[in-house]
mmCIF file of C-alpha atoms and ligand atoms in Angstrom:
data_model
loop_
_atom_site.group_PDB
_atom_site.id
_atom_site.type_symbol
_atom_site.label_atom_id
_atom_site.label_comp_id
_atom_site.label_asym_id
_atom_site.label_seq_id
_atom_site.Cartn_x
_atom_site.Cartn_y
_atom_site.Cartn_z
ATOM 1 C CA MET A 138 52.167 140.557 120.570
ATOM 2 C CA LEU A 139 50.088 137.721 119.292
ATOM 3 C CA ILE A 140 49.813 136.259 122.773
ATOM 4 C CA ASN A 141 48.039 139.027 124.092
ATOM 5 C CA LYS A 142 45.303 138.996 121.463
ATOM 6 C CA LEU A 143 44.390 135.872 122.575
ATOM 7 C CA PRO A 144 42.658 135.843 125.843
ATOM 8 C CA PHE A 145 42.366 132.120 126.363
ATOM 9 C CA LEU A 146 46.144 131.613 126.390
ATOM 10 C CA LYS A 147 47.044 132.745 130.046
ATOM 11 C CA LYS A 148 50.341 134.481 129.557
ATOM 12 C CA LYS A 149 52.885 132.822 131.913
ATOM 13 C CA SER A 150 54.165 135.416 134.698
ATOM 14 C CA SER A 151 57.597 136.751 134.074
ATOM 15 C CA GLU A 152 58.729 135.080 137.537
ATOM 16 C CA GLU A 153 57.155 131.546 136.085
ATOM 17 C CA ILE A 154 59.194 132.148 132.703
ATOM 18 C CA ARG A 155 62.534 132.927 134.361
ATOM 19 C CA THR A 156 62.565 130.380 137.356
ATOM 20 C CA LEU A 157 64.661 127.225 136.419
ATOM 21 C CA LYS A 158 62.811 124.191 137.833
ATOM 22 C CA PRO A 159 65.357 121.905 139.613
ATOM 23 C CA ASP A 160 63.440 118.913 138.650
ATOM 24 C CA ASN A 161 63.911 119.210 135.136
ATOM 25 C CA ILE A 162 67.875 120.008 134.662
ATOM 26 C CA PRO A 163 69.587 118.797 131.868
ATOM 27 C CA GLU A 164 71.817 115.993 133.129
ATOM 28 C CA HIS A 165 74.361 116.381 130.558
ATOM 29 C CA VAL A 166 75.014 119.493 128.604
ATOM 30 C CA ALA A 167 77.483 119.432 125.755
ATOM 31 C CA ILE A 168 78.995 122.900 124.312
ATOM 32 C CA ILE A 169 80.954 123.874 120.874
ATOM 33 C CA MET A 170 82.755 126.428 122.198
ATOM 34 C CA ASP A 171 83.075 128.518 118.857
ATOM 35 C CA GLY A 172 83.819 132.159 118.068
ATOM 36 C CA ASN A 173 87.235 132.672 120.176
ATOM 37 C CA GLY A 174 89.446 134.173 116.702
ATOM 38 C CA ARG A 175 86.105 136.342 115.989
ATOM 39 C CA TRP A 176 86.179 137.849 119.381
ATOM 40 C CA ALA A 177 89.784 138.836 119.341
ATOM 41 C CA LYS A 178 89.606 140.044 115.679
ATOM 42 C CA LYS A 179 86.680 142.400 116.659
ATOM 43 C CA ARG A 180 89.224 144.126 119.223
ATOM 44 C CA GLY A 181 91.880 143.884 116.948
ATOM 45 C CA LEU A 182 93.693 141.194 119.109
ATOM 46 C CA PRO A 183 95.687 138.166 117.736
ATOM 47 C CA ARG A 184 93.641 135.004 117.721
ATOM 48 C CA PHE A 185 95.551 133.920 120.681
ATOM 49 C CA ALA A 186 94.136 136.347 123.017
ATOM 50 C CA GLY A 187 90.574 134.927 122.127
ATOM 51 C CA HIS A 188 91.671 131.649 122.866
ATOM 52 C CA LYS A 189 92.912 132.995 126.409
ATOM 53 C CA GLU A 190 89.750 134.669 127.404
ATOM 54 C CA GLY A 191 87.685 131.438 125.786
ATOM 55 C CA MET A 192 89.853 129.588 128.721
ATOM 56 C CA ASP A 193 88.771 131.905 130.933
ATOM 57 C CA ASN A 194 85.182 132.023 130.592
ATOM 58 C CA VAL A 195 85.510 127.659 130.763
ATOM 59 C CA LYS A 196 85.639 128.369 134.623
ATOM 60 C CA LYS A 197 82.568 130.627 134.699
ATOM 61 C CA VAL A 198 80.471 127.763 132.665
ATOM 62 C CA VAL A 199 81.988 125.368 135.271
ATOM 63 C CA LYS A 200 80.485 127.548 138.021
ATOM 64 C CA THR A 201 77.304 127.764 136.333
ATOM 65 C CA ALA A 202 77.096 124.087 135.323
ATOM 66 C CA ASN A 203 77.860 123.269 139.202
ATOM 67 C CA LYS A 204 75.012 125.819 140.591
ATOM 68 C CA HIS A 205 72.481 124.088 138.691
ATOM 69 C CA GLY A 206 73.290 120.766 139.421
ATOM 70 C CA LEU A 207 74.435 119.577 136.017
ATOM 71 C CA LYS A 208 76.132 115.905 136.135
ATOM 72 C CA VAL A 209 77.995 116.098 132.778
ATOM 73 C CA LEU A 210 79.539 119.149 130.942
ATOM 74 C CA THR A 211 81.209 117.916 127.665
ATOM 75 C CA LEU A 212 83.411 120.882 126.357
ATOM 76 C CA TYR A 213 84.288 120.781 122.825
ATOM 77 C CA ALA A 214 87.801 122.168 122.872
ATOM 78 C CA PHE A 215 89.683 120.954 120.139
ATOM 79 C CA SER A 216 88.581 118.803 116.947
ATOM 80 C CA THR A 217 90.235 116.420 115.006
ATOM 81 C CA GLU A 218 90.034 118.925 112.034
ATOM 82 C CA ASN A 219 91.958 121.638 113.973
ATOM 83 C CA TRP A 220 95.075 120.392 113.429
ATOM 84 C CA LYS A 221 94.616 121.877 110.116
ATOM 85 C CA ARG A 222 95.156 125.550 111.582
ATOM 86 C CA PRO A 223 98.447 127.253 111.470
ATOM 87 C CA LYS A 224 101.117 125.745 113.391
ATOM 88 C CA PRO A 225 101.417 128.473 116.205
ATOM 89 C CA GLU A 226 97.770 128.382 116.822
ATOM 90 C CA VAL A 227 97.415 124.751 117.241
ATOM 91 C CA ASP A 228 101.008 124.800 119.491
ATOM 92 C CA TYR A 229 99.130 127.719 121.949
ATOM 93 C CA LEU A 230 95.702 125.716 121.892
ATOM 94 C CA MET A 231 97.719 122.656 123.053
ATOM 95 C CA LYS A 232 99.253 124.491 125.795
ATOM 96 C CA LEU A 233 96.035 125.943 127.055
ATOM 97 C CA PRO A 234 95.108 122.851 128.812
ATOM 98 C CA MET A 235 98.501 123.330 130.938
ATOM 99 C CA ASP A 236 97.676 126.823 131.514
ATOM 100 C CA PHE A 237 93.802 126.100 132.431
ATOM 101 C CA LEU A 238 94.733 123.495 135.219
ATOM 102 C CA SER A 239 97.896 125.236 136.449
ATOM 103 C CA THR A 240 95.364 128.506 137.100
ATOM 104 C CA TYR A 241 92.149 126.364 138.098
ATOM 105 C CA LEU A 242 92.960 123.069 138.988
ATOM 106 C CA PRO A 243 92.733 123.665 142.999
ATOM 107 C CA GLU A 244 89.414 125.384 142.760
ATOM 108 C CA LEU A 245 87.985 122.549 140.321
ATOM 109 C CA ILE A 246 89.072 120.025 143.309
ATOM 110 C CA GLU A 247 87.501 122.129 145.753
ATOM 111 C CA GLU A 248 84.376 122.210 143.793
ATOM 112 C CA ASN A 249 84.490 118.601 143.618
ATOM 113 C CA VAL A 250 84.630 118.213 139.987
ATOM 114 C CA GLN A 251 86.230 115.414 138.089
ATOM 115 C CA ILE A 252 88.075 115.412 134.758
ATOM 116 C CA GLN A 253 87.517 113.343 132.007
ATOM 117 C CA THR A 254 88.393 113.725 128.291
ATOM 118 C CA ILE A 255 86.914 112.216 125.116
ATOM 119 C CA GLY A 256 89.159 112.281 122.008
ATOM 120 C CA GLU A 257 92.234 110.500 120.720
ATOM 121 C CA PHE A 258 94.309 111.417 124.187
ATOM 122 C CA ASP A 259 97.627 109.181 122.877
ATOM 123 C CA LEU A 260 97.798 111.496 119.701
ATOM 124 C CA LEU A 261 98.084 114.677 122.202
ATOM 125 C CA PRO A 262 101.503 116.040 122.703
ATOM 126 C CA ASP A 263 103.286 114.994 126.073
ATOM 127 C CA HIS A 264 102.885 118.146 127.909
ATOM 128 C CA THR A 265 99.312 118.116 127.382
ATOM 129 C CA LYS A 266 98.872 114.568 128.183
ATOM 130 C CA LYS A 267 100.896 115.333 131.313
ATOM 131 C CA ALA A 268 99.003 118.203 132.585
ATOM 132 C CA ILE A 269 95.791 116.666 131.591
ATOM 133 C CA GLN A 270 96.413 113.100 133.043
ATOM 134 C CA GLU A 271 97.804 114.867 136.510
ATOM 135 C CA ALA A 272 94.291 116.681 136.479
ATOM 136 C CA LYS A 273 92.798 113.458 135.992
ATOM 137 C CA ASP A 274 94.342 111.521 138.663
ATOM 138 C CA LYS A 275 93.814 114.586 141.220
ATOM 139 C CA THR A 276 90.316 114.588 140.592
ATOM 140 C CA VAL A 277 89.052 110.960 140.057
ATOM 141 C CA LYS A 278 87.985 110.511 143.658
ATOM 142 C CA ASN A 279 85.595 113.583 143.140
ATOM 143 C CA ASN A 280 81.847 112.530 142.563
ATOM 144 C CA GLY A 281 80.178 116.150 141.650
ATOM 145 C CA LEU A 282 80.437 117.343 137.916
ATOM 146 C CA ILE A 283 82.112 115.503 135.461
ATOM 147 C CA LEU A 284 83.935 118.304 133.440
ATOM 148 C CA ASN A 285 84.356 116.206 130.087
ATOM 149 C CA ILE A 286 86.837 117.865 127.573
ATOM 150 C CA ALA A 287 86.666 116.903 123.985
ATOM 151 C CA LEU A 288 90.200 116.944 122.716
ATOM 152 C CA ASN A 289 91.469 115.785 119.470
ATOM 153 C CA TYR A 290 88.198 114.497 119.355
ATOM 154 C CA GLY A 291 86.224 113.551 115.802
ATOM 155 C CA SER A 292 82.859 111.826 115.917
ATOM 156 C CA ARG A 293 83.688 110.005 112.697
ATOM 157 C CA TYR A 294 86.745 108.780 113.469
ATOM 158 C CA GLU A 295 85.271 107.928 117.017
ATOM 159 C CA LEU A 296 82.466 105.512 114.943
ATOM 160 C CA VAL A 297 85.390 104.091 112.969
ATOM 161 C CA GLN A 298 87.167 103.061 116.117
ATOM 162 C CA SER A 299 84.062 101.458 117.400
ATOM 163 C CA ILE A 300 83.622 99.479 114.324
ATOM 164 C CA LYS A 301 87.236 98.424 114.134
ATOM 165 C CA LYS A 302 87.124 97.296 117.742
ATOM 166 C CA THR A 303 83.550 95.716 116.756
ATOM 167 C CA VAL A 304 85.227 93.664 114.177
ATOM 168 C CA THR A 305 87.883 92.740 116.617
ATOM 169 C CA ASP A 306 85.508 91.412 119.062
ATOM 170 C CA ILE A 307 83.908 89.168 116.899
ATOM 171 C CA GLN A 308 86.932 87.792 115.183
ATOM 172 C CA ASN A 309 88.149 87.193 118.885
ATOM 173 C CA GLY A 310 84.453 84.962 119.126
ATOM 174 C CA LYS A 311 83.255 87.845 121.827
ATOM 175 C CA TYR A 312 80.012 87.825 119.999
ATOM 176 C CA SER A 313 78.391 87.027 116.591
ATOM 177 C CA VAL A 314 77.149 89.579 113.911
ATOM 178 C CA GLU A 315 73.750 89.032 114.645
ATOM 179 C CA GLU A 316 74.155 90.145 118.432
ATOM 180 C CA ILE A 317 75.522 93.496 116.964
ATOM 181 C CA ASP A 318 73.405 96.441 118.083
ATOM 182 C CA GLU A 319 73.055 99.932 119.359
ATOM 183 C CA ASN A 320 74.655 99.176 122.918
ATOM 184 C CA VAL A 321 77.576 97.331 121.418
ATOM 185 C CA ILE A 322 78.455 100.403 118.940
ATOM 186 C CA SER A 323 77.593 102.643 121.940
ATOM 187 C CA ASP A 324 79.855 100.694 124.395
ATOM 188 C CA ASN A 325 82.645 100.966 122.138
ATOM 189 C CA LEU A 326 82.766 105.026 121.730
ATOM 190 C CA TYR A 327 84.486 107.069 124.204
ATOM 191 C CA THR A 328 81.246 108.314 125.834
ATOM 192 C CA SER A 329 80.262 104.726 126.570
ATOM 193 C CA HIS A 330 79.991 105.627 130.313
ATOM 194 C CA LEU A 331 78.067 108.540 129.867
ATOM 195 C CA LYS A 332 74.403 109.201 129.097
ATOM 196 C CA ASP A 333 73.904 111.070 125.619
ATOM 197 C CA PRO A 334 73.573 114.608 126.015
ATOM 198 C CA ASP A 335 70.210 116.307 126.641
ATOM 199 C CA LEU A 336 71.125 119.704 125.428
ATOM 200 C CA LEU A 337 73.689 120.728 123.030
ATOM 201 C CA ILE A 338 74.689 124.242 122.826
ATOM 202 C CA ARG A 339 76.961 126.212 119.960
ATOM 203 C CA THR A 340 78.000 129.513 120.291
ATOM 204 C CA SER A 341 79.197 132.062 117.406
ATOM 205 C CA GLY A 342 75.868 131.606 114.981
ATOM 206 C CA GLU A 343 77.242 128.766 113.473
ATOM 207 C CA ILE A 344 74.400 126.432 113.232
ATOM 208 C CA ARG A 345 76.068 122.932 112.555
ATOM 209 C CA LEU A 346 77.932 119.925 114.555
ATOM 210 C CA SER A 347 81.449 120.266 112.875
ATOM 211 C CA ASN A 348 82.078 116.238 113.562
ATOM 212 C CA PHE A 349 80.781 116.476 117.248
ATOM 213 C CA LEU A 350 78.954 113.692 118.779
ATOM 214 C CA LEU A 351 77.149 112.577 115.960
ATOM 215 C CA TRP A 352 75.893 109.137 117.156
ATOM 216 C CA GLN A 353 75.044 110.833 120.593
ATOM 217 C CA SER A 354 73.149 113.601 119.591
ATOM 218 C CA ALA A 355 70.361 111.307 117.616
ATOM 219 C CA TYR A 356 67.997 112.991 120.448
ATOM 220 C CA THR A 357 69.569 115.759 122.093
ATOM 221 C CA GLU A 358 67.735 119.278 121.959
ATOM 222 C CA PHE A 359 70.194 121.789 120.097
ATOM 223 C CA TRP A 360 70.386 125.605 121.226
ATOM 224 C CA PHE A 361 72.384 128.215 119.205
ATOM 225 C CA THR A 362 73.204 131.704 120.038
ATOM 226 C CA ASP A 363 75.189 134.379 118.109
ATOM 227 C CA ALA A 364 77.435 135.404 120.981
ATOM 228 C CA LEU A 365 80.985 134.418 120.892
ATOM 229 C CA TRP A 366 82.459 132.018 122.945
ATOM 230 C CA PRO A 367 84.309 134.381 125.375
ATOM 231 C CA ASP A 368 81.187 136.499 125.946
ATOM 232 C CA PHE A 369 78.591 133.522 126.516
ATOM 233 C CA SER A 370 77.695 134.503 129.907
ATOM 234 C CA GLU A 371 75.730 132.765 133.027
ATOM 235 C CA ALA A 372 72.737 134.626 132.072
ATOM 236 C CA LEU A 373 72.973 132.905 128.436
ATOM 237 C CA PHE A 374 73.720 129.780 130.133
ATOM 238 C CA GLU A 375 70.529 130.020 132.018
ATOM 239 C CA GLN A 376 68.718 131.100 129.394
ATOM 240 C CA ALA A 377 69.417 127.938 127.340
ATOM 241 C CA LEU A 378 68.690 125.751 130.340
ATOM 242 C CA LEU A 379 65.004 127.845 130.297
ATOM 243 C CA ASP A 380 64.500 127.106 126.805
ATOM 244 C CA TYR A 381 65.378 123.452 127.253
ATOM 245 C CA GLN A 382 62.835 123.162 130.281
ATOM 246 C CA ASN A 383 60.557 124.626 127.618
ATOM 247 C CA ARG A 384 60.929 121.852 124.587
ATOM 248 C CA LYS A 385 58.670 118.594 124.278
ATOM 249 C CA ARG A 386 60.884 115.608 124.193
ATOM 250 C CA ARG A 387 59.133 112.863 122.629
ATOM 251 C CA PHE A 388 62.107 110.384 121.275
ATOM 252 C CA GLY A 389 59.579 109.300 118.526
ATOM 253 C CA GLY A 390 56.623 108.912 120.721
ATOM 254 C CA ILE A 391 53.365 111.380 121.153
HETATM 255 C C1 IPE B 31 86.701 128.360 118.901
HETATM 256 O O1 IPE B 31 87.141 129.542 118.314
HETATM 257 C C2 IPE B 31 87.935 127.440 119.408
HETATM 258 C C3 IPE B 31 88.664 126.199 118.483
HETATM 259 C C4 IPE B 31 88.013 125.614 117.554
HETATM 260 C C5 IPE B 31 89.516 125.661 119.052
HETATM 261 P P1 IPE B 31 87.767 129.240 116.798
HETATM 262 O O2 IPE B 31 89.157 129.444 116.910
HETATM 263 O O3 IPE B 31 86.716 128.167 115.768
HETATM 264 O O4 IPE B 31 87.031 130.711 116.683
HETATM 265 P P2 IPE B 31 86.699 131.298 115.389
HETATM 266 O O5 IPE B 31 85.284 130.452 114.779
HETATM 267 O O6 IPE B 31 87.717 131.290 114.217
HETATM 268 O O7 IPE B 31 85.778 132.570 115.407
HETATM 269 C C1 IPE B 32 84.364 123.430 116.365
HETATM 270 O O1 IPE B 32 84.823 124.718 115.744
HETATM 271 C C2 IPE B 32 85.695 122.884 117.000
HETATM 272 C C3 IPE B 32 85.719 123.320 118.615
HETATM 273 C C4 IPE B 32 84.930 124.178 118.919
HETATM 274 C C5 IPE B 32 87.026 122.788 119.189
HETATM 275 P P1 IPE B 32 85.514 125.098 114.529
HETATM 276 O O2 IPE B 32 85.715 126.533 114.265
HETATM 277 O O3 IPE B 32 86.636 124.369 114.310
HETATM 278 O O4 IPE B 32 84.333 124.542 113.480
HETATM 279 P P2 IPE B 32 84.024 124.844 112.035
HETATM 280 O O5 IPE B 32 85.540 124.783 111.489
HETATM 281 O O6 IPE B 32 83.756 126.631 111.958
HETATM 282 O O7 IPE B 32 83.061 123.923 111.439
HETATM 283 MG MG1 MG B 33 85.404 128.386 115.041
#
């Protein structure tokens, strides 16, 4: 390995490499949970089975996020484009929050997790809204990890809504065109109350954003893995956190 041939470069001990520094944990991690369908296909199972397995993996990932003291974990669960899928699959995906919460809500409450969502909530089916609203209400006082589910979320739609809101505010005399700045746009996004993601992870080998957090990820660190979402393990999550700690974030500076 090249590093061994350069004696002036001190090789880090494996312990140094493996240990996460508690003072540099990303506050906000966003994950594009992709590959459920392919996970199922590889096993000769219907796509639903992959979604079910993927749902169970969320619990493990929340545990790891909690263990390392993350403040916000945003999970991309359903995009505004996912309505294009066959109706039985969409119906199944819209049932998953209910299944997830009926299994895990007590544990999430115990772990001091607060449930939030981003996306067009009102356009979700009633049963989906009901389950999630109940979880939000029951965790509203929790002050641990924010588990932020992106459901019926699309970044372009979000930006269009933000622009409409801004125009309406101007028409209502709240501020002038000259006063529009980045904060005005950010304040009208679903994520207005959240810090931009420090780290964005996508599983399944796809290297794209698929309409996720376009504005918010201007200076986010990206991390990709070929692992399919149901196979995304604690060890991989920790690898992503470690790699994050080795990045130099310059934000345009030097
Ligand atoms: C991610 O897995 C879950 C959702 C998008 C809802 P996919 O269902 O996209 O799985 P692949 O990409 O087809 O394998
Ligand atoms: C992105 O995955 C959306 C979610 C994970 C919820 P997709 O599977 O929908 O993305 P594309 O279609 O491959 O870009
Ligand atoms: Mg996919």
